[in-house]
């Protein structure tokens, strides 16, 4: 994956964020998950009147991909108005499938705030390997 794809990934995340259903927080989040085979799965946050029932943009993108049979991922772009970082639950969910994932955190202008490996966001992450120790 070259940097040439990064602006495209961020743009897709921005477009996805415009579909966010966030009437409670008014905080739109968009994600674009690049699979090894070149497919891009997008996601937005979808909130609910029962607040904990809502789902984050990153996990929306991830479950879309996995439910379509895609499990190998290269990078994810996550966009918010202020360049906010993925939550802990999303880090853990992504770690299950892609501990080496490249995470690009950007804002709605496309400005990159962070570009780092998921392992740096989730040091000593728990995985299925630990269950067999
Ligand atoms: N949110 C995400 O979509 N991703 C994150 O990683 C952080 C938080 C959403 C959840 C909720 O809809 C809103 O942002 C405010 O927390």
PDB file of C-alpha atoms and ligand atoms in Angstrom:
ATOM      1  CA  UNK A   1       0.000   0.000   0.000  1.00  0.00           C
ATOM      2  CA  UNK A   2       1.458   3.333  -1.015  1.00  0.00           C
ATOM      3  CA  UNK A   3       0.640   6.770   0.334  1.00  0.00           C
ATOM      4  CA  UNK A   4      -1.178   7.477  -2.928  1.00  0.00           C
ATOM      5  CA  UNK A   5      -4.183   5.588  -1.566  1.00  0.00           C
ATOM      6  CA  UNK A   6      -4.333   7.486   1.701  1.00  0.00           C
ATOM      7  CA  UNK A   7      -6.191  10.606   0.472  1.00  0.00           C
ATOM      8  CA  UNK A   8      -8.736   8.340  -1.218  1.00  0.00           C
ATOM      9  CA  UNK A   9      -9.220   6.378   2.010  1.00  0.00           C
ATOM     10  CA  UNK A  10      -9.667   9.582   3.996  1.00  0.00           C
ATOM     11  CA  UNK A  11     -12.138  10.946   1.454  1.00  0.00           C
ATOM     12  CA  UNK A  12     -14.220   7.790   1.676  1.00  0.00           C
ATOM     13  CA  UNK A  13     -14.203   8.088   5.468  1.00  0.00           C
ATOM     14  CA  UNK A  14     -15.374  11.697   5.219  1.00  0.00           C
ATOM     15  CA  UNK A  15     -18.199  10.680   2.885  1.00  0.00           C
ATOM     16  CA  UNK A  16     -19.177   7.901   5.304  1.00  0.00           C
ATOM     17  CA  UNK A  17     -19.209  10.345   8.220  1.00  0.00           C
ATOM     18  CA  UNK A  18     -21.900  12.326   6.409  1.00  0.00           C
ATOM     19  CA  UNK A  19     -24.150   9.290   6.798  1.00  0.00           C
ATOM     20  CA  UNK A  20     -23.600   9.118  10.574  1.00  0.00           C
ATOM     21  CA  UNK A  21     -26.748   8.749  12.641  1.00  0.00           C
ATOM     22  CA  UNK A  22     -25.699  10.755  15.683  1.00  0.00           C
ATOM     23  CA  UNK A  23     -28.698  12.746  16.958  1.00  0.00           C
ATOM     24  CA  UNK A  24     -27.619  12.313  20.602  1.00  0.00           C
ATOM     25  CA  UNK A  25     -23.940  13.222  20.533  1.00  0.00           C
ATOM     26  CA  UNK A  26     -23.979  15.246  17.320  1.00  0.00           C
ATOM     27  CA  UNK A  27     -20.488  13.814  16.811  1.00  0.00           C
ATOM     28  CA  UNK A  28     -20.085  12.357  13.339  1.00  0.00           C
ATOM     29  CA  UNK A  29     -17.468   9.692  12.764  1.00  0.00           C
ATOM     30  CA  UNK A  30     -16.499   8.052   9.495  1.00  0.00           C
ATOM     31  CA  UNK A  31     -14.220   5.121   8.796  1.00  0.00           C
ATOM     32  CA  UNK A  32     -12.812   3.518   5.661  1.00  0.00           C
ATOM     33  CA  UNK A  33     -11.183   0.118   6.055  1.00  0.00           C
ATOM     34  CA  UNK A  34      -8.847  -1.036   3.298  1.00  0.00           C
ATOM     35  CA  UNK A  35      -8.718  -4.784   2.802  1.00  0.00           C
ATOM     36  CA  UNK A  36      -5.695  -6.694   1.538  1.00  0.00           C
ATOM     37  CA  UNK A  37      -7.513  -7.367  -1.741  1.00  0.00           C
ATOM     38  CA  UNK A  38      -8.053  -3.637  -2.338  1.00  0.00           C
ATOM     39  CA  UNK A  39     -11.700  -3.460  -1.320  1.00  0.00           C
ATOM     40  CA  UNK A  40     -12.702  -0.559   0.908  1.00  0.00           C
ATOM     41  CA  UNK A  41     -15.430  -0.965   3.528  1.00  0.00           C
ATOM     42  CA  UNK A  42     -16.834   2.221   4.981  1.00  0.00           C
ATOM     43  CA  UNK A  43     -18.715   2.831   8.197  1.00  0.00           C
ATOM     44  CA  UNK A  44     -20.302   5.559  10.292  1.00  0.00           C
ATOM     45  CA  UNK A  45     -21.469   5.699  13.871  1.00  0.00           C
ATOM     46  CA  UNK A  46     -25.089   4.686  14.379  1.00  0.00           C
ATOM     47  CA  UNK A  47     -26.550   5.821  17.699  1.00  0.00           C
ATOM     48  CA  UNK A  48     -29.651   4.692  19.541  1.00  0.00           C
ATOM     49  CA  UNK A  49     -32.055   6.116  22.124  1.00  0.00           C
ATOM     50  CA  UNK A  50     -30.725   3.346  24.356  1.00  0.00           C
ATOM     51  CA  UNK A  51     -27.267   4.898  24.256  1.00  0.00           C
ATOM     52  CA  UNK A  52     -25.058   1.804  24.743  1.00  0.00           C
ATOM     53  CA  UNK A  53     -26.771   0.095  21.827  1.00  0.00           C
ATOM     54  CA  UNK A  54     -25.072   2.448  19.390  1.00  0.00           C
ATOM     55  CA  UNK A  55     -22.083   1.369  17.337  1.00  0.00           C
ATOM     56  CA  UNK A  56     -18.930   3.214  16.324  1.00  0.00           C
ATOM     57  CA  UNK A  57     -17.901   3.919  12.745  1.00  0.00           C
ATOM     58  CA  UNK A  58     -14.841   1.652  12.896  1.00  0.00           C
ATOM     59  CA  UNK A  59     -16.808  -1.361  14.042  1.00  0.00           C
ATOM     60  CA  UNK A  60     -19.527  -0.701  11.477  1.00  0.00           C
ATOM     61  CA  UNK A  61     -16.868  -0.887   8.754  1.00  0.00           C
ATOM     62  CA  UNK A  62     -15.261  -3.961  10.302  1.00  0.00           C
ATOM     63  CA  UNK A  63     -18.449  -5.991  10.683  1.00  0.00           C
ATOM     64  CA  UNK A  64     -19.496  -5.071   7.166  1.00  0.00           C
ATOM     65  CA  UNK A  65     -16.229  -6.501   5.869  1.00  0.00           C
ATOM     66  CA  UNK A  66     -16.176  -9.630   8.004  1.00  0.00           C
ATOM     67  CA  UNK A  67     -19.803 -10.384   7.213  1.00  0.00           C
ATOM     68  CA  UNK A  68     -18.889 -10.196   3.524  1.00  0.00           C
ATOM     69  CA  UNK A  69     -16.137 -12.767   4.082  1.00  0.00           C
ATOM     70  CA  UNK A  70     -13.196 -10.340   4.186  1.00  0.00           C
ATOM     71  CA  UNK A  71     -10.801 -10.645   7.128  1.00  0.00           C
ATOM     72  CA  UNK A  72      -7.440  -9.349   5.954  1.00  0.00           C
ATOM     73  CA  UNK A  73      -6.878  -5.642   6.364  1.00  0.00           C
ATOM     74  CA  UNK A  74      -4.109  -3.180   5.616  1.00  0.00           C
ATOM     75  CA  UNK A  75      -5.249   0.217   6.859  1.00  0.00           C
ATOM     76  CA  UNK A  76      -8.132   2.189   8.276  1.00  0.00           C
ATOM     77  CA  UNK A  77      -8.852   5.899   8.019  1.00  0.00           C
ATOM     78  CA  UNK A  78     -10.942   7.380  10.821  1.00  0.00           C
ATOM     79  CA  UNK A  79     -12.262  10.916  10.596  1.00  0.00           C
ATOM     80  CA  UNK A  80     -13.923  13.212  13.109  1.00  0.00           C
ATOM     81  CA  UNK A  81     -14.229  16.977  13.308  1.00  0.00           C
ATOM     82  CA  UNK A  82     -11.252  17.239  15.658  1.00  0.00           C
ATOM     83  CA  UNK A  83      -9.120  14.283  14.649  1.00  0.00           C
ATOM     84  CA  UNK A  84     -10.321  12.156  17.580  1.00  0.00           C
ATOM     85  CA  UNK A  85      -8.776   8.792  18.260  1.00  0.00           C
ATOM     86  CA  UNK A  86     -10.551   5.398  17.982  1.00  0.00           C
ATOM     87  CA  UNK A  87     -12.132   4.188  21.223  1.00  0.00           C
ATOM     88  CA  UNK A  88     -10.813   1.225  23.160  1.00  0.00           C
ATOM     89  CA  UNK A  89     -13.543  -1.159  22.057  1.00  0.00           C
ATOM     90  CA  UNK A  90     -12.813  -0.405  18.393  1.00  0.00           C
ATOM     91  CA  UNK A  91      -9.076  -0.858  18.934  1.00  0.00           C
ATOM     92  CA  UNK A  92      -9.746  -4.254  20.454  1.00  0.00           C
ATOM     93  CA  UNK A  93     -12.154  -5.327  17.699  1.00  0.00           C
ATOM     94  CA  UNK A  94      -9.699  -4.307  14.977  1.00  0.00           C
ATOM     95  CA  UNK A  95      -6.808  -6.019  16.806  1.00  0.00           C
ATOM     96  CA  UNK A  96      -8.620  -9.347  16.510  1.00  0.00           C
ATOM     97  CA  UNK A  97      -8.218  -9.317  12.739  1.00  0.00           C
ATOM     98  CA  UNK A  98      -5.349  -6.946  12.067  1.00  0.00           C
ATOM     99  CA  UNK A  99      -2.816  -6.280  14.822  1.00  0.00           C
ATOM    100  CA  UNK A 100      -0.503  -4.768  12.197  1.00  0.00           C
ATOM    101  CA  UNK A 101      -3.184  -2.446  10.824  1.00  0.00           C
ATOM    102  CA  UNK A 102      -2.107   1.042   9.812  1.00  0.00           C
ATOM    103  CA  UNK A 103      -4.397   3.589  11.489  1.00  0.00           C
ATOM    104  CA  UNK A 104      -4.781   7.012   9.924  1.00  0.00           C
ATOM    105  CA  UNK A 105      -6.586   9.512  12.133  1.00  0.00           C
ATOM    106  CA  UNK A 106      -7.741  12.616  10.319  1.00  0.00           C
ATOM    107  CA  UNK A 107     -10.240  15.443  10.509  1.00  0.00           C
ATOM    108  CA  UNK A 108     -13.020  16.522   8.162  1.00  0.00           C
ATOM    109  CA  UNK A 109     -10.589  18.679   6.180  1.00  0.00           C
ATOM    110  CA  UNK A 110      -8.501  15.625   5.441  1.00  0.00           C
ATOM    111  CA  UNK A 111      -5.680  16.762   7.686  1.00  0.00           C
ATOM    112  CA  UNK A 112      -3.865  13.781   9.172  1.00  0.00           C
ATOM    113  CA  UNK A 113      -3.404  13.989  12.952  1.00  0.00           C
ATOM    114  CA  UNK A 114      -1.851  10.548  13.478  1.00  0.00           C
ATOM    115  CA  UNK A 115      -0.603   7.767  11.227  1.00  0.00           C
ATOM    116  CA  UNK A 116       0.534   4.817  13.291  1.00  0.00           C
ATOM    117  CA  UNK A 117       0.252   1.041  13.726  1.00  0.00           C
ATOM    118  CA  UNK A 118      -2.683  -0.315  15.714  1.00  0.00           C
ATOM    119  CA  UNK A 119      -0.134  -2.006  18.000  1.00  0.00           C
ATOM    120  CA  UNK A 120       0.949   1.464  19.137  1.00  0.00           C
ATOM    121  CA  UNK A 121      -2.646   2.338  19.993  1.00  0.00           C
ATOM    122  CA  UNK A 122      -3.160  -0.934  21.833  1.00  0.00           C
ATOM    123  CA  UNK A 123       0.115  -2.010  23.448  1.00  0.00           C
ATOM    124  CA  UNK A 124       0.124  -5.569  24.781  1.00  0.00           C
ATOM    125  CA  UNK A 125      -3.278  -6.135  23.199  1.00  0.00           C
ATOM    126  CA  UNK A 126      -5.164  -9.246  24.190  1.00  0.00           C
ATOM    127  CA  UNK A 127      -5.737 -11.769  21.425  1.00  0.00           C
ATOM    128  CA  UNK A 128      -6.820 -15.351  20.815  1.00  0.00           C
ATOM    129  CA  UNK A 129      -3.214 -16.459  21.309  1.00  0.00           C
ATOM    130  CA  UNK A 130      -3.497 -15.520  24.983  1.00  0.00           C
ATOM    131  CA  UNK A 131      -6.453 -17.848  25.390  1.00  0.00           C
ATOM    132  CA  UNK A 132      -4.248 -20.820  24.519  1.00  0.00           C
ATOM    133  CA  UNK A 133      -1.414 -20.009  26.897  1.00  0.00           C
TER     134      UNK A 133
HETATM  135  N1  LIG B   1     -17.487   7.049  18.134  1.00  0.00           N
HETATM  136  C1  LIG B   1     -17.064   6.368  17.031  1.00  0.00           C
HETATM  137  O1  LIG B   1     -17.815   6.182  16.067  1.00  0.00           O
HETATM  138  N2  LIG B   1     -15.805   5.895  17.025  1.00  0.00           N
HETATM  139  C2  LIG B   1     -14.917   6.046  18.044  1.00  0.00           C
HETATM  140  O2  LIG B   1     -13.853   5.444  18.012  1.00  0.00           O
HETATM  141  C3  LIG B   1     -15.220   6.975  19.129  1.00  0.00           C
HETATM  142  C4  LIG B   1     -16.655   7.315  19.293  1.00  0.00           C
HETATM  143  C5  LIG B   1     -18.862   7.541  18.172  1.00  0.00           C
HETATM  144  C6  LIG B   1     -19.729   6.834  19.169  1.00  0.00           C
HETATM  145  C7  LIG B   1     -20.807   7.874  19.394  1.00  0.00           C
HETATM  146  O3  LIG B   1     -21.787   7.729  18.375  1.00  0.00           O
HETATM  147  C8  LIG B   1     -20.093   9.198  19.207  1.00  0.00           C
HETATM  148  O4  LIG B   1     -18.896   8.905  18.524  1.00  0.00           O
HETATM  149  C9  LIG B   1     -19.771   9.919  20.502  1.00  0.00           C
HETATM  150  O5  LIG B   1     -19.101   9.089  21.369  1.00  0.00           O
END
